[in-house]
Amino acid sequence: MVEIEKADGSEDYQISFLRQFTSARIGIGSSGAAIPTKPALEFKMAHAHARDAVYSRMDTEMLTDELIQFKLPVLALHSKATNREQYLQRPDMGRSLDELSSNRLADQITNNGIVIIIADGLSAAAINKNVLVLLKLLIPRLTDAGYKLAPICLVEQGRVAIGDEIAAELGASFSVMLIGERPGLSSADSMGAYLTYQPKPGLTDDARNCVSNIRTEGLALPTAADKIFYLIQESLKRKLSGVWLKDNQGLLNKL
């Protein structure tokens, strides 16, 4: 039997130890028929942060300046969604490039190689905060391993599937889509990575591998970089991705 926190903040039985394992709202107690004032205010604040994240803007100027360090071309692209309202109401428009962006890609055909695509998704704040740290860990490992890298693509108002079109137009054999995830009430800055072998328009999510909840308080960025690099290696070696590619990293060490 576990009794949750009382309105005055005391606890008859220990429950606080559970909170070290999760940021979920557990054992917040009650005050009459409602929850205590402090958790109620914290909930409203978290909801506000989530809404702010959805409407945040990717700092393309800052990212472009910082991405120069990787000595790769950087392409600024845009989906067919012209603004945030249209992006949210018309998911299909976030999955396709506008005409100007398609024309820009036509001059950048790479024929094979890995393309890294950065999109704002549903939390540009997550991209602004996390993507450069992750790439500083990931790109050197890819180049040291001898992988050919295509231009880095920055996509505004983009969704996951837009990476398939970009990779196909570039002629890339593999895509790494880094995108802001739908913000939760404890994770407004979460970034996801979607990995696809032989990407092309029309693929569905079963063709991708996803590494989710990449952030300081979730899947730590060094761990995420290790996982992404492992999955890229396995995918290219086995020539598949998605539900057909199993994540066996570290399993043998636990036997």
Coordinates of C-alpha atoms in Angstrom, one line a residue:
M1 CA 0.0 0.0 0.0
V2 CA 1.3 3.4 -1.0
E3 CA -0.3 6.6 0.2
I4 CA 0.3 9.7 -2.0
E5 CA 1.5 13.0 -0.8
K6 CA -0.9 15.0 1.4
A7 CA -1.9 18.6 0.7
D8 CA 0.6 19.9 3.3
G9 CA 3.4 18.1 1.4
S10 CA 4.0 15.3 3.9
E11 CA 4.0 11.6 3.0
D12 CA 2.8 8.8 5.2
Y13 CA 4.6 6.2 3.1
Q14 CA 7.7 6.6 1.0
I15 CA 6.9 7.3 -2.6
S16 CA 9.5 10.0 -3.4
F17 CA 12.1 7.4 -4.4
L18 CA 10.0 6.6 -7.5
R19 CA 10.5 10.2 -8.8
Q20 CA 14.2 9.5 -9.4
F21 CA 13.3 7.2 -12.3
T22 CA 10.9 9.5 -14.1
S23 CA 9.8 13.1 -14.6
A24 CA 6.2 11.9 -14.9
R25 CA 3.7 13.4 -12.4
I26 CA 3.3 10.6 -9.8
G27 CA 2.1 10.9 -6.2
I28 CA 1.2 14.6 -6.5
G29 CA -1.5 14.2 -3.9
S30 CA -4.8 16.1 -3.5
S31 CA -6.3 19.0 -1.7
G32 CA -9.9 18.3 -1.3
A33 CA -11.3 17.4 -4.7
A34 CA -8.4 19.0 -6.5
I35 CA -4.6 18.6 -6.7
P36 CA -2.5 20.9 -4.6
T37 CA -1.7 24.4 -5.9
K38 CA 2.0 23.9 -6.6
P39 CA 1.6 20.8 -8.8
A40 CA -1.4 22.5 -10.6
L41 CA 0.7 25.6 -11.4
E42 CA 3.6 23.4 -12.5
F43 CA 1.3 21.5 -14.8
K44 CA 0.1 24.8 -16.4
M45 CA 3.7 26.0 -16.8
A46 CA 4.7 22.7 -18.5
H47 CA 1.7 23.1 -20.8
A48 CA 2.8 26.6 -21.7
H49 CA 6.3 25.4 -22.5
A50 CA 4.9 22.7 -24.8
R51 CA 2.8 25.2 -26.7
D52 CA 5.8 27.6 -27.0
A53 CA 7.8 24.7 -28.4
V54 CA 5.3 23.9 -31.1
Y55 CA 5.4 27.6 -32.2
S56 CA 9.1 28.0 -31.8
R57 CA 11.3 28.9 -34.8
M58 CA 14.4 27.1 -35.9
D59 CA 17.4 29.5 -35.7
T60 CA 18.6 28.8 -39.3
E61 CA 21.1 31.7 -39.2
M62 CA 22.8 30.4 -36.1
L63 CA 22.8 26.8 -37.2
T64 CA 24.2 27.7 -40.6
D65 CA 27.0 29.6 -39.1
E66 CA 27.8 26.7 -36.7
L67 CA 27.5 24.0 -39.2
I68 CA 30.3 25.5 -41.3
Q69 CA 32.7 23.7 -38.8
F70 CA 31.9 20.4 -40.4
K71 CA 33.2 21.6 -43.8
L72 CA 30.1 20.4 -45.7
P73 CA 27.7 22.4 -47.8
V74 CA 24.6 23.6 -46.0
L75 CA 21.4 23.9 -47.9
A76 CA 18.5 26.0 -46.5
L77 CA 15.2 24.4 -47.6
H78 CA 11.5 24.8 -47.0
S79 CA 8.4 22.6 -47.2
K80 CA 5.3 23.5 -49.0
A81 CA 3.8 24.8 -45.8
T82 CA 4.2 28.5 -45.9
N83 CA 3.6 29.2 -42.2
R84 CA 3.1 27.5 -38.9
E85 CA -0.7 27.4 -39.0
Q86 CA -0.6 25.8 -42.4
Y87 CA 2.0 23.3 -41.2
L88 CA -0.1 22.2 -38.3
Q89 CA -3.4 22.0 -40.2
R90 CA -1.9 20.4 -43.4
P91 CA 0.6 17.7 -42.4
D92 CA 0.8 16.7 -46.1
M93 CA 2.4 20.0 -47.0
G94 CA 5.1 19.5 -44.4
R95 CA 6.1 16.3 -46.2
S96 CA 7.0 17.9 -49.5
L97 CA 9.5 20.5 -50.6
D98 CA 8.5 23.8 -52.2
E99 CA 9.6 24.4 -55.8
L100 CA 12.5 26.7 -54.9
S101 CA 13.9 24.0 -52.6
S102 CA 13.6 21.3 -55.2
N103 CA 15.4 23.4 -57.7
R104 CA 18.2 24.1 -55.2
L105 CA 18.7 20.3 -54.7
A106 CA 18.9 19.7 -58.4
D107 CA 22.4 21.2 -58.4
Q108 CA 23.6 19.1 -55.5
I109 CA 23.3 15.5 -56.6
T110 CA 25.8 13.4 -54.6
N111 CA 25.2 9.8 -55.9
N112 CA 25.4 7.7 -52.8
G113 CA 26.5 8.8 -49.4
I114 CA 24.7 9.8 -46.2
V115 CA 22.5 12.9 -46.0
I116 CA 21.9 14.6 -42.6
I117 CA 18.6 16.5 -42.6
I118 CA 17.6 18.9 -39.8
A119 CA 14.0 19.9 -39.6
D120 CA 12.1 21.9 -37.0
G121 CA 9.2 19.4 -36.7
L122 CA 7.0 20.1 -33.7
S123 CA 9.7 21.6 -31.5
A124 CA 12.3 23.8 -33.2
A125 CA 13.5 24.6 -29.6
A126 CA 14.7 21.0 -29.4
I127 CA 16.7 21.4 -32.6
N128 CA 18.2 24.7 -31.5
K129 CA 19.3 23.2 -28.2
N130 CA 20.5 19.7 -29.1
V131 CA 21.4 19.2 -32.8
L132 CA 24.8 20.8 -32.8
V133 CA 26.0 18.9 -29.7
L134 CA 24.8 15.7 -31.3
L135 CA 26.5 16.4 -34.7
K136 CA 29.8 17.2 -33.0
L137 CA 29.7 13.7 -31.6
L138 CA 28.4 12.0 -34.7
I139 CA 29.9 13.5 -37.8
P140 CA 33.6 12.9 -36.9
R141 CA 32.8 9.3 -36.3
L142 CA 31.1 9.0 -39.7
T143 CA 34.0 10.7 -41.5
D144 CA 36.6 8.6 -39.6
A145 CA 34.8 5.5 -40.7
G146 CA 35.0 6.6 -44.3
Y147 CA 31.4 7.3 -45.0
K148 CA 30.7 9.9 -47.7
L149 CA 28.5 12.7 -46.5
A150 CA 26.1 14.8 -48.6
P151 CA 25.3 18.4 -48.0
I152 CA 23.6 19.1 -44.6
C153 CA 20.0 20.2 -45.2
L154 CA 18.1 22.6 -43.0
V155 CA 14.4 22.3 -43.5
E156 CA 11.8 24.8 -42.2
Q157 CA 8.2 23.6 -41.6
G158 CA 9.3 20.0 -42.3
R159 CA 8.0 16.6 -41.3
V160 CA 9.8 13.3 -41.2
A161 CA 8.8 12.1 -44.6
I162 CA 10.3 15.1 -46.3
G163 CA 13.6 13.5 -45.8
D164 CA 12.7 10.8 -48.3
E165 CA 12.2 13.4 -51.0
I166 CA 15.4 15.2 -50.2
A167 CA 17.6 12.1 -50.1
A168 CA 16.1 10.8 -53.4
E169 CA 16.7 14.1 -55.2
L170 CA 20.3 14.2 -53.9
G171 CA 20.9 10.6 -54.8
A172 CA 21.8 9.7 -51.2
S173 CA 21.7 6.0 -50.2
F174 CA 20.9 6.8 -46.5
S175 CA 19.2 9.5 -44.6
V176 CA 19.5 10.7 -41.0
M177 CA 16.5 13.0 -40.2
L178 CA 17.0 15.0 -37.0
I179 CA 13.7 16.6 -36.0
G180 CA 11.9 18.2 -33.1
E181 CA 9.5 15.8 -31.5
R182 CA 6.0 16.5 -30.3
P183 CA 6.5 18.1 -27.0
G184 CA 5.2 16.4 -23.9
L185 CA 4.4 18.0 -20.5
S186 CA 7.8 17.2 -19.3
S187 CA 9.8 17.2 -22.5
A188 CA 9.4 20.3 -24.6
D189 CA 13.0 20.0 -25.9
S190 CA 13.0 16.4 -27.2
M191 CA 14.7 15.6 -30.5
G192 CA 14.2 12.4 -32.6
A193 CA 16.4 10.8 -35.2
Y194 CA 14.9 8.8 -38.1
L195 CA 17.2 6.6 -40.1
T196 CA 16.3 5.2 -43.5
Y197 CA 18.2 3.0 -45.9
Q198 CA 17.6 3.7 -49.6
P199 CA 15.1 6.5 -48.9
K200 CA 12.5 7.5 -51.5
P201 CA 9.1 9.1 -51.6
G202 CA 6.3 6.9 -50.6
L203 CA 8.0 5.0 -47.8
T204 CA 6.1 4.5 -44.6
D205 CA 7.3 4.6 -41.0
D206 CA 8.0 0.9 -40.9
A207 CA 11.0 1.6 -43.2
R208 CA 12.7 3.7 -40.6
N209 CA 14.5 3.2 -37.4
C210 CA 13.8 5.8 -34.7
V211 CA 16.0 7.0 -31.8
S212 CA 13.7 9.1 -29.7
N213 CA 13.8 11.4 -26.6
I214 CA 17.2 12.8 -27.4
R215 CA 17.8 15.5 -24.7
T216 CA 19.8 16.1 -21.6
E217 CA 17.1 14.8 -19.3
G218 CA 16.2 11.9 -21.6
L219 CA 18.5 9.8 -23.9
A220 CA 21.8 11.6 -23.3
L221 CA 23.4 13.0 -26.4
P222 CA 26.6 10.9 -26.2
T223 CA 24.5 7.8 -25.9
A224 CA 22.2 8.9 -28.7
A225 CA 25.3 9.5 -31.0
D226 CA 26.5 6.0 -30.2
K227 CA 23.1 4.4 -30.9
I228 CA 22.7 6.3 -34.2
F229 CA 26.2 5.4 -35.4
Y230 CA 25.7 1.8 -34.5
L231 CA 22.3 1.7 -36.5
I232 CA 23.9 3.4 -39.5
Q233 CA 26.7 0.8 -39.6
E234 CA 24.3 -2.1 -39.2
S235 CA 21.8 -0.7 -41.8
L236 CA 24.5 -0.1 -44.5
K237 CA 26.0 -3.5 -43.8
R238 CA 22.8 -5.4 -43.9
K239 CA 21.2 -3.1 -46.6
L240 CA 17.9 -2.6 -44.8
S241 CA 16.3 -0.5 -42.1
G242 CA 13.1 -0.2 -40.2
V243 CA 11.3 -3.1 -38.7
W244 CA 13.7 -5.5 -40.5
L245 CA 16.7 -4.0 -38.7
K246 CA 17.0 -5.0 -35.0
D247 CA 18.9 -3.1 -32.4
N248 CA 21.2 -5.7 -30.9
Q249 CA 23.7 -3.2 -29.5
G250 CA 25.1 -4.4 -26.2
L251 CA 23.0 -7.5 -26.0
L252 CA 25.9 -10.0 -26.1
N253 CA 27.6 -8.1 -23.3
K254 CA 24.7 -8.8 -21.0
L255 CA 24.7 -12.6 -21.5

